Tab-separated table of C-alpha atoms in Angstrom:
chain	number	residue	atom	x	y	z
A	1	MET	CA	-10.188	1.282	-35.949
A	2	PRO	CA	-12.853	0.428	-33.246
A	3	HIS	CA	-12.083	0.977	-29.138
A	4	ALA	CA	-11.281	-2.479	-27.841
A	5	PRO	CA	-14.282	-4.388	-27.084
A	6	SER	CA	-14.283	-3.315	-23.308
A	7	TRP	CA	-16.310	-2.908	-20.655
A	8	TYR	CA	-15.116	0.701	-21.076
A	9	ALA	CA	-15.595	0.959	-24.542
A	10	ALA	CA	-19.377	-0.034	-24.021
A	11	THR	CA	-19.613	2.643	-21.428
A	12	ALA	CA	-18.252	5.567	-23.577
A	13	HIS	CA	-19.581	8.972	-22.809
A	14	HIS	CA	-20.310	9.603	-26.649
A	15	ALA	CA	-17.439	12.004	-28.196
A	16	PRO	CA	-18.353	13.761	-32.131
A	17	ALA	CA	-16.632	12.240	-35.347
A	18	ARG	CA	-12.936	14.101	-36.000
A	19	LEU	CA	-11.895	13.994	-39.654
A	20	PRO	CA	-8.444	13.201	-40.656
A	21	LEU	CA	-6.065	15.725	-41.710
A	22	VAL	CA	-6.191	16.100	-45.288
A	23	GLY	CA	-3.777	18.698	-46.634
A	24	ASP	CA	-0.784	21.006	-45.545
A	25	ILE	CA	-1.114	23.126	-42.266
A	26	ALA	CA	1.057	24.581	-39.382
A	27	CYS	CA	0.689	25.605	-36.195
A	28	ASP	CA	3.215	26.092	-32.691
A	29	VAL	CA	3.098	22.554	-32.195
A	30	CYS	CA	2.161	19.551	-33.423
A	31	ILE	CA	1.578	16.168	-30.903
A	32	VAL	CA	1.909	12.679	-32.901
A	33	GLY	CA	-0.949	10.514	-29.889
A	34	GLY	CA	-4.607	10.860	-28.996
A	35	GLY	CA	-3.650	9.757	-25.558
A	36	TYR	CA	-2.742	10.915	-22.053
A	37	THR	CA	0.140	12.617	-22.988
A	38	GLY	CA	-0.467	14.317	-26.110
A	39	LEU	CA	-4.204	15.611	-24.655
A	40	VAL	CA	-1.947	16.736	-21.124
A	41	THR	CA	0.736	18.381	-23.915
A	42	ALA	CA	-1.911	20.254	-25.698
A	43	ILE	CA	-4.092	21.387	-23.210
A	44	GLU	CA	-1.091	22.957	-21.386
A	45	LEU	CA	0.414	24.447	-24.427
A	46	ALA	CA	-2.884	26.197	-25.255
A	47	ALA	CA	-3.045	27.602	-21.667
A	48	LYS	CA	-0.218	29.750	-22.630
A	49	GLY	CA	-1.492	31.023	-26.105
A	50	MET	CA	-0.021	28.338	-28.361
A	51	SER	CA	-1.385	26.777	-31.376
A	52	VAL	CA	-1.439	22.882	-31.240
A	53	THR	CA	-2.751	19.801	-33.851
A	54	ILE	CA	-3.566	16.295	-32.222
A	55	LEU	CA	-2.246	14.036	-35.177
A	56	GLU	CA	-3.978	10.619	-33.961
A	57	ALA	CA	-4.013	7.286	-36.107
A	58	GLU	CA	-6.803	5.984	-34.882
A	59	SER	CA	-9.447	7.375	-31.822
A	60	VAL	CA	-9.047	9.317	-28.997
A	61	GLY	CA	-7.894	7.498	-26.076
A	62	TRP	CA	-7.441	3.773	-28.277
A	63	GLY	CA	-4.407	2.766	-27.286
A	64	ALA	CA	-3.287	2.424	-23.708
A	65	SER	CA	-5.158	5.595	-22.314
A	66	GLY	CA	-8.291	3.720	-23.200
A	67	ARG	CA	-7.486	0.222	-21.914
A	68	ASN	CA	-5.883	0.088	-18.872
A	69	GLY	CA	-6.247	-1.119	-15.473
A	70	GLY	CA	-7.757	1.875	-14.574
A	71	GLN	CA	-5.432	2.710	-11.368
A	72	ILE	CA	-3.938	5.750	-10.032
A	73	VAL	CA	-0.671	4.524	-8.454
A	74	THR	CA	1.945	6.806	-6.230
A	75	GLY	CA	5.114	7.419	-6.919
A	76	PHE	CA	6.983	5.227	-9.817
A	77	ASN	CA	7.587	1.667	-10.064
A	78	LYS	CA	10.958	2.205	-8.338
A	79	GLY	CA	11.643	2.949	-5.259
A	80	ILE	CA	13.347	6.244	-4.217
A	81	GLY	CA	16.307	4.339	-2.970
A	82	ASP	CA	16.961	3.411	-6.889
A	83	ILE	CA	15.883	6.286	-8.470
A	84	GLU	CA	18.936	8.139	-5.752
A	85	GLY	CA	21.259	6.180	-7.597
A	86	TRP	CA	20.607	7.407	-10.634
A	87	VAL	CA	20.732	10.470	-10.804
A	88	GLY	CA	21.214	11.430	-6.796
A	89	LYS	CA	19.346	12.543	-3.790
A	90	GLN	CA	18.052	15.919	-4.578
A	91	ASP	CA	16.815	15.331	-7.941
A	92	ALA	CA	15.218	12.690	-6.626
A	93	ARG	CA	13.418	14.030	-3.967
A	94	HIS	CA	12.198	16.718	-7.437
A	95	LEU	CA	10.918	13.095	-8.878
A	96	TRP	CA	9.344	12.437	-6.018
A	97	ASP	CA	7.224	15.810	-5.652
A	98	LEU	CA	6.968	16.080	-9.475
A	99	SER	CA	4.861	12.340	-9.050
A	100	GLU	CA	2.611	13.855	-6.219
A	101	GLU	CA	1.949	17.552	-8.713
A	102	ALA	CA	0.616	14.599	-11.561
A	103	LYS	CA	-2.086	13.384	-9.442
A	104	THR	CA	-2.763	17.117	-8.166
A	105	MET	CA	-2.748	17.869	-11.855
A	106	LEU	CA	-5.100	14.750	-12.880
A	107	SER	CA	-7.773	15.615	-10.234
A	108	GLY	CA	-7.136	19.080	-10.556
A	109	LEU	CA	-7.575	18.583	-14.529
A	110	ILE	CA	-11.474	16.700	-13.755
A	111	ASP	CA	-12.136	18.818	-11.526
A	112	ARG	CA	-11.521	22.292	-13.869
A	113	TYR	CA	-13.367	20.281	-16.904
A	114	GLY	CA	-16.261	19.001	-15.452
A	115	ILE	CA	-14.857	15.019	-16.418
A	116	ASP	CA	-17.198	12.302	-15.558
A	117	CYS	CA	-14.590	9.602	-15.361
A	118	ASP	CA	-16.030	7.744	-11.790
A	119	LEU	CA	-12.744	8.649	-9.766
A	120	LYS	CA	-12.233	7.629	-6.996
A	121	TRP	CA	-10.233	7.673	-3.680
A	122	GLY	CA	-8.702	4.632	-1.859
A	123	TYR	CA	-6.233	1.683	-3.532
A	124	LEU	CA	-5.054	-1.333	-1.573
A	125	LEU	CA	-1.281	-3.386	-2.435
A	126	ALA	CA	-2.556	-6.513	-1.005
A	127	ALA	CA	0.352	-9.357	0.596
A	128	LEU	CA	0.212	-12.910	-0.250
A	129	LYS	CA	3.048	-14.102	1.359
A	130	PRO	CA	4.654	-12.819	4.808
A	131	ARG	CA	7.849	-11.144	2.453
A	132	HIS	CA	5.380	-9.161	0.880
A	133	MET	CA	4.296	-7.962	3.825
A	134	THR	CA	8.230	-6.892	4.925
A	135	GLY	CA	7.942	-5.598	1.680
A	136	LEU	CA	5.319	-3.391	1.811
A	137	ALA	CA	6.607	-2.245	5.767
A	138	GLU	CA	9.981	-0.719	4.057
A	139	HIS	CA	7.742	0.862	1.128
A	140	GLN	CA	5.202	2.473	3.960
A	141	THR	CA	8.717	3.824	5.474
A	142	GLU	CA	10.352	4.875	2.662
A	143	LEU	CA	6.878	7.248	2.110
A	144	GLU	CA	6.523	7.926	5.446
A	145	GLY	CA	10.623	9.432	4.959
A	146	LEU	CA	8.791	11.677	1.905
A	147	GLY	CA	6.570	13.231	4.111
A	148	TYR	CA	3.951	10.958	2.066
A	149	GLY	CA	1.072	10.638	5.259
A	150	LYS	CA	-1.399	8.837	3.434
A	151	THR	CA	-0.433	5.007	4.105
A	152	ARG	CA	-0.837	2.097	7.213
A	153	MET	CA	-0.527	-0.947	6.946
A	154	VAL	CA	-2.886	-3.521	7.700
A	155	GLY	CA	-3.794	-6.643	8.883
A	156	ARG	CA	-5.847	-9.843	7.337
A	157	GLU	CA	-8.639	-9.201	9.719
A	158	GLU	CA	-9.084	-5.380	8.670
A	159	ILE	CA	-7.949	-6.911	4.901
A	160	ARG	CA	-11.022	-9.415	5.063
A	161	SER	CA	-13.136	-6.182	6.040
A	162	MET	CA	-12.082	-4.218	2.645
A	163	VAL	CA	-11.717	-7.292	0.610
A	164	ALA	CA	-13.925	-10.506	0.389
A	165	THR	CA	-11.422	-13.155	0.334
A	166	ASP	CA	-8.987	-15.263	2.056
A	167	VAL	CA	-5.991	-15.183	0.095
A	168	TYR	CA	-4.255	-11.758	1.776
A	169	LEU	CA	-1.845	-12.001	4.858
A	170	GLY	CA	-2.533	-8.295	4.761
A	171	GLY	CA	-1.285	-5.192	2.745
A	172	LEU	CA	-0.206	-1.670	2.462
A	173	PHE	CA	-3.554	0.983	2.146
A	174	ASP	CA	-2.946	4.160	0.233
A	175	GLY	CA	-5.366	6.827	0.307
A	176	GLY	CA	-3.408	8.782	-2.239
A	177	SER	CA	-3.945	6.258	-5.426
A	178	GLY	CA	-7.096	5.635	-6.395
A	179	GLN	CA	-9.360	4.893	-9.395
A	180	LEU	CA	-11.505	6.203	-12.520
A	181	HIS	CA	-12.982	4.856	-15.896
A	182	PRO	CA	-9.418	5.735	-18.337
A	183	LEU	CA	-11.411	6.136	-21.573
A	184	ASN	CA	-14.135	8.568	-20.430
A	185	TYR	CA	-10.851	10.667	-18.815
A	186	ALA	CA	-9.646	10.778	-22.172
A	187	LEU	CA	-12.713	11.506	-24.016
A	188	GLY	CA	-12.758	14.332	-21.212
A	189	LEU	CA	-9.384	15.479	-22.036
A	190	ALA	CA	-10.154	15.982	-25.775
A	191	VAL	CA	-12.743	17.979	-25.093
A	192	ALA	CA	-11.028	20.207	-22.704
A	193	ALA	CA	-7.803	20.278	-25.655
A	194	GLU	CA	-10.662	21.337	-27.638
A	195	GLY	CA	-12.513	24.085	-25.910
A	196	LEU	CA	-8.703	25.940	-25.989
A	197	GLY	CA	-8.440	25.383	-30.003
A	198	VAL	CA	-6.941	22.566	-29.787
A	199	ARG	CA	-7.253	20.544	-33.368
A	200	ILE	CA	-7.574	16.908	-33.329
A	201	HIS	CA	-6.969	14.886	-36.306
A	202	GLU	CA	-8.367	11.760	-36.135
A	203	GLY	CA	-7.813	8.619	-38.246
A	204	SER	CA	-3.828	10.527	-39.358
A	205	ARG	CA	-1.533	7.862	-38.900
A	206	VAL	CA	1.529	9.668	-38.749
A	207	VAL	CA	3.917	7.746	-41.138
A	208	ARG	CA	6.953	10.047	-41.600
A	209	ILE	CA	8.934	13.001	-38.913
A	210	ASP	CA	11.187	15.632	-40.093
A	211	THR	CA	13.063	16.644	-36.748
A	212	GLY	CA	14.873	19.276	-37.607
A	213	THR	CA	15.020	23.122	-37.352
A	214	ALA	CA	11.723	22.930	-39.220
A	215	PRO	CA	9.589	19.681	-37.870
A	216	LYS	CA	7.218	18.168	-39.678
A	217	ALA	CA	4.966	15.408	-39.427
A	218	PHE	CA	3.586	13.990	-43.123
A	219	THR	CA	0.149	11.782	-42.914
A	220	SER	CA	-0.977	9.683	-46.169
A	221	THR	CA	-3.405	12.942	-46.899
A	222	GLY	CA	-1.694	15.612	-45.364
A	223	SER	CA	1.166	17.429	-43.209
A	224	VAL	CA	1.225	19.556	-40.388
A	225	SER	CA	4.872	22.115	-40.239
A	226	ALA	CA	5.151	23.451	-36.716
A	227	LYS	CA	7.494	24.871	-34.275
A	228	PHE	CA	7.966	22.392	-32.178
A	229	LEU	CA	7.651	18.514	-32.836
A	230	VAL	CA	5.928	16.294	-29.427
A	231	LEU	CA	5.857	11.961	-29.786
A	232	ALA	CA	3.470	10.885	-27.447
A	233	GLY	CA	2.668	7.350	-28.864
A	234	ASN	CA	4.293	5.453	-26.169
A	235	ALA	CA	3.939	1.968	-27.012
A	236	TYR	CA	1.664	2.447	-30.414
A	237	LEU	CA	4.316	5.482	-31.934
A	238	GLY	CA	5.973	2.498	-34.010
A	239	ASP	CA	9.529	2.976	-36.445
A	240	LEU	CA	8.764	6.694	-36.505
A	241	SER	CA	11.608	7.033	-34.308
A	242	PRO	CA	14.158	4.030	-33.646
A	243	PRO	CA	16.486	5.639	-31.234
A	244	ILE	CA	13.654	6.348	-28.366
A	245	ARG	CA	11.869	3.178	-29.780
A	246	ALA	CA	14.801	1.111	-28.539
A	247	LYS	CA	14.315	1.801	-25.147
A	248	VAL	CA	10.600	0.689	-24.313
A	249	MET	CA	9.208	-2.682	-25.378
A	250	PRO	CA	5.397	-2.980	-25.644
A	251	ALA	CA	3.869	-5.588	-22.842
A	252	GLY	CA	0.141	-6.741	-23.108
A	253	THR	CA	-1.923	-6.590	-20.358
A	254	TYR	CA	-5.250	-8.066	-20.085
A	255	ILE	CA	-8.830	-6.994	-18.108
A	256	ILE	CA	-11.996	-9.075	-17.791
A	257	GLY	CA	-15.095	-7.987	-17.094
A	258	THR	CA	-18.056	-9.946	-15.643
A	259	GLU	CA	-22.155	-9.947	-15.831
A	260	LYS	CA	-24.024	-7.634	-13.987
A	261	MET	CA	-24.264	-8.625	-10.315
A	262	GLU	CA	-27.105	-7.310	-7.956
A	263	ALA	CA	-25.838	-4.277	-6.209
A	264	GLU	CA	-25.262	-5.979	-2.721
A	265	ARG	CA	-23.428	-8.817	-3.685
A	266	ALA	CA	-21.180	-6.503	-5.909
A	267	GLN	CA	-20.846	-4.141	-2.642
A	268	ALA	CA	-19.901	-7.260	-0.503
A	269	LEU	CA	-17.233	-8.070	-2.646
A	270	ILE	CA	-14.929	-5.030	-1.918
A	271	PRO	CA	-16.766	-2.940	1.269
A	272	SER	CA	-14.264	0.099	0.691
A	273	ASP	CA	-15.003	-0.286	-3.110
A	274	ILE	CA	-11.372	0.846	-3.408
A	275	ALA	CA	-9.253	-0.288	-5.934
A	276	ILE	CA	-6.774	-3.594	-5.562
A	277	ALA	CA	-3.707	-5.238	-6.715
A	278	ASP	CA	-1.297	-7.677	-5.536
A	279	VAL	CA	2.566	-7.665	-4.920
A	280	ASN	CA	3.602	-10.207	-7.177
A	281	PHE	CA	6.112	-9.007	-9.753
A	282	VAL	CA	3.446	-10.563	-12.424
A	283	LEU	CA	0.316	-8.346	-10.660
A	284	ASN	CA	-3.554	-8.977	-10.843
A	285	TYR	CA	-5.713	-6.203	-10.009
A	286	TYR	CA	-9.224	-5.586	-9.427
A	287	ARG	CA	-11.878	-3.733	-8.881
A	288	ARG	CA	-15.842	-3.198	-8.790
A	289	SER	CA	-17.997	-1.557	-11.707
A	290	PRO	CA	-20.423	1.551	-10.936
A	291	ASP	CA	-22.713	-0.652	-12.921
A	292	ASN	CA	-21.880	-3.774	-10.701
A	293	ARG	CA	-19.715	-6.176	-12.487
A	294	PHE	CA	-15.940	-7.367	-11.827
A	295	LEU	CA	-12.947	-5.675	-13.696
A	296	PHE	CA	-10.232	-8.031	-13.090
A	297	GLY	CA	-6.860	-8.045	-14.744
A	298	GLY	CA	-3.604	-9.158	-15.150
A	299	GLY	CA	-1.802	-11.973	-17.608
A	300	VAL	CA	1.000	-9.687	-18.751
A	301	SER	CA	2.433	-10.870	-21.420
A	302	TYR	CA	5.665	-9.879	-23.650
A	303	SER	CA	5.890	-11.797	-26.361
A	304	GLY	CA	3.768	-9.955	-28.237
A	305	PHE	CA	1.319	-12.552	-29.011
A	306	ASP	CA	-2.039	-13.132	-27.482
A	307	ARG	CA	-2.688	-15.764	-25.640
A	308	PRO	CA	-5.911	-18.523	-27.093
A	309	ASP	CA	-7.457	-19.209	-24.232
A	310	LEU	CA	-6.767	-15.847	-22.345
A	311	LYS	CA	-10.799	-15.410	-21.069
A	312	GLN	CA	-10.476	-18.559	-19.436
A	313	SER	CA	-7.152	-18.158	-18.179
A	314	LEU	CA	-7.872	-14.681	-16.627
A	315	ARG	CA	-11.009	-16.452	-15.150
A	316	ARG	CA	-9.863	-19.164	-13.551
A	317	THR	CA	-6.873	-16.320	-11.535
A	318	MET	CA	-10.283	-14.755	-10.320
A	319	LEU	CA	-11.610	-17.850	-9.134
A	320	LYS	CA	-8.630	-18.764	-7.092
A	321	TYR	CA	-9.434	-15.619	-5.711
A	322	PHE	CA	-12.854	-15.305	-5.485
A	323	PRO	CA	-14.507	-18.679	-5.889
A	324	GLN	CA	-18.090	-16.785	-5.128
A	325	LEU	CA	-17.571	-15.941	-8.699
A	326	ALA	CA	-17.979	-19.166	-10.368
A	327	ASP	CA	-22.150	-18.719	-11.399
A	328	LEU	CA	-20.847	-15.297	-13.214
A	329	ASP	CA	-20.225	-14.798	-17.388
A	330	VAL	CA	-17.391	-13.555	-18.310
A	331	GLU	CA	-18.610	-10.027	-20.843
A	332	PHE	CA	-16.139	-8.656	-21.454
A	333	CYS	CA	-12.013	-9.580	-22.073
A	334	TRP	CA	-9.985	-7.050	-24.005
A	335	GLY	CA	-6.309	-6.935	-23.395
A	336	GLY	CA	-3.456	-3.809	-24.984
A	337	HIS	CA	0.288	-2.898	-25.084
A	338	VAL	CA	1.923	-0.663	-22.228
A	339	ALA	CA	5.417	-0.005	-22.990
A	340	ILE	CA	7.915	-0.256	-20.207
A	341	THR	CA	11.396	0.255	-19.832
A	342	MET	CA	14.549	-1.216	-18.548
A	343	ASN	CA	14.512	0.460	-15.013
A	344	ARG	CA	11.118	1.005	-14.987
A	345	MET	CA	11.238	4.567	-15.164
A	346	PRO	CA	9.844	7.289	-17.224
A	347	HIS	CA	11.752	8.069	-20.032
A	348	LEU	CA	11.428	11.828	-21.402
A	349	GLY	CA	13.835	13.593	-23.470
A	350	ARG	CA	14.399	15.470	-27.119
A	351	VAL	CA	15.434	13.507	-30.231
A	352	SER	CA	16.326	16.976	-31.181
A	353	PRO	CA	16.058	20.572	-30.241
A	354	THR	CA	12.498	20.640	-32.150
A	355	THR	CA	11.172	17.327	-31.676
A	356	TYR	CA	10.359	15.846	-27.506
A	357	PHE	CA	9.277	12.899	-26.276
A	358	ALA	CA	7.660	11.037	-23.532
A	359	GLN	CA	6.868	7.250	-22.810
A	360	GLY	CA	7.487	4.280	-20.930
A	361	TYR	CA	5.650	4.509	-17.816
A	362	SER	CA	5.650	1.081	-16.755
A	363	GLY	CA	2.451	1.025	-15.248
A	364	HIS	CA	2.306	4.159	-13.800
A	365	GLY	CA	0.370	6.397	-16.800
A	366	VAL	CA	-2.684	7.305	-15.564
A	367	ALA	CA	-1.297	9.481	-13.265
A	368	LEU	CA	2.317	10.433	-14.329
A	369	THR	CA	0.976	11.257	-18.111
A	370	ALA	CA	-0.327	14.463	-16.674
A	371	ILE	CA	2.941	15.468	-15.224
A	372	ALA	CA	4.604	14.477	-17.922
A	373	GLY	CA	2.994	17.046	-20.338
A	374	ARG	CA	3.042	19.895	-17.760
A	375	VAL	CA	7.319	19.883	-18.103
A	376	ILE	CA	7.319	19.398	-22.159
A	377	ALA	CA	4.793	22.519	-22.080
A	378	GLU	CA	6.969	24.637	-20.130
A	379	ALA	CA	10.196	22.976	-21.580
A	380	ILE	CA	8.221	23.754	-24.751
A	381	ALA	CA	7.626	27.947	-23.381
A	382	GLY	CA	11.241	28.055	-22.153
A	383	GLN	CA	11.659	26.699	-19.038
A	384	ALA	CA	13.546	23.152	-19.135
A	385	GLY	CA	14.497	23.019	-15.548
A	386	ARG	CA	12.132	20.340	-15.101
A	387	PHE	CA	11.465	18.601	-18.228
A	388	ASP	CA	15.537	17.768	-17.600
A	389	ILE	CA	15.048	16.078	-14.273
A	390	PHE	CA	13.132	13.662	-15.814
A	391	ALA	CA	15.531	13.700	-19.050
A	392	ARG	CA	18.488	13.087	-16.315
A	393	VAL	CA	17.046	9.237	-15.494
A	394	PRO	CA	19.263	7.120	-17.902
A	395	HIS	CA	17.757	4.669	-19.845
A	396	ARG	CA	19.133	1.981	-21.467
A	397	ALA	CA	18.560	0.118	-24.901
A	398	PHE	CA	16.727	-3.273	-24.734
A	399	PRO	CA	19.637	-5.784	-25.164
A	400	GLY	CA	19.559	-8.091	-28.481
A	401	PRO	CA	19.024	-7.845	-31.797
A	402	PRO	CA	14.716	-6.511	-32.683
A	403	GLY	CA	13.932	-10.463	-33.452
A	404	LEU	CA	15.411	-11.697	-29.961
A	405	LYS	CA	14.330	-9.075	-28.121
A	406	MET	CA	11.076	-10.484	-27.459
A	407	PRO	CA	12.435	-13.875	-26.433
A	408	ALA	CA	15.198	-12.268	-23.873
A	409	LEU	CA	12.529	-10.458	-21.743
A	410	VAL	CA	10.250	-13.681	-22.361
A	411	LEU	CA	12.938	-15.543	-20.729
A	412	GLY	CA	13.060	-12.940	-17.992
A	413	MET	CA	9.586	-13.014	-17.318
A	414	LEU	CA	9.526	-17.376	-16.373
A	415	TRP	CA	12.186	-16.228	-13.825
A	416	TYR	CA	9.787	-13.573	-12.229
A	417	ARG	CA	7.159	-15.857	-12.613
A	418	LEU	CA	9.267	-18.496	-10.379
A	419	GLN	CA	9.966	-16.030	-7.899
A	420	ASP	CA	5.914	-15.104	-7.664
A	421	TRP	CA	5.073	-18.756	-6.827
A	422	LEU	CA	7.771	-19.477	-4.192
């Protein structure tokens, strides 16, 4: 299938055709999924001298890796206090350090392999209400306690110089978070992996896996025998491994892209050229593109269904923030699924001694997939200490039988929407 009809796909670099798997082959490690997790894991393993094959059901970056908001966000979707409650102070500190290493890795991969993906640093969490400002100040204090000195609080006057809207009371600027072109990042990782000898087969949906002592992945036209198997499909993994599938829920997120503007007008919208998100539970996030469009995301859905008026709904929300864009047409509208966990922490672990997985980045996957790939590769190579810190984070299955999980989550989401409105 083609990529989602996104601005990303319209501006993606050329990607070579990669043939489906035909026949039976063998390698050291077989990876299911050609998104960020699978690609970085492959790069890390190949750098250690292992033979690696990636099986991708569609095309490289077809899922969340090629559709997301392109925002690189510091830390996790939970504060360090919550994490300490789950794993203790020492492991919580290790996890924080790993999340920072993830951003360094991302930048390093882009530099090392010359990946052209419009990487920029600078990010703003924007407050709509006084309680948001209180929460952001507490968040900054927590970050400073970890030795992270890249944030500063901004007030109403300064925030208006950073973004052309009157809706915000202030916010928290983070110089260590940023943005990129997500699909071009994925495509660049694939080229880097192939340069290290990794084989990538697109159009090769895995229909069955064997996770025993001699793991194997089967497609409709072939199979891969390996010493280790890595499940990196995240929200698109399907039912290949029901026990881990139960620990995540696919969440739909959506983005629109306006028609092009004159450069001066686009620059005036966000003079700082940073990525921005508000701090509602159901957040809105946006930035301007290098070709002077406005990319506005939000409208999260947990129902499994897209709204029929999705483009119009997102445009109405955008105009509440930026009424000056009312004369612009929306040329792009797309969405996809990210995987969330019950506790909003990434879920890494083993299905068996030979089969590893990573999933459930809960909105922080652009950066965290990098460190997930590294620690999985370390574990496969025999150094599992850092992987096991992630694996110790407790995860519960979403409650209820399969047919009722989505409706229950939708009802819970309605409560959080009410909190945003109050």
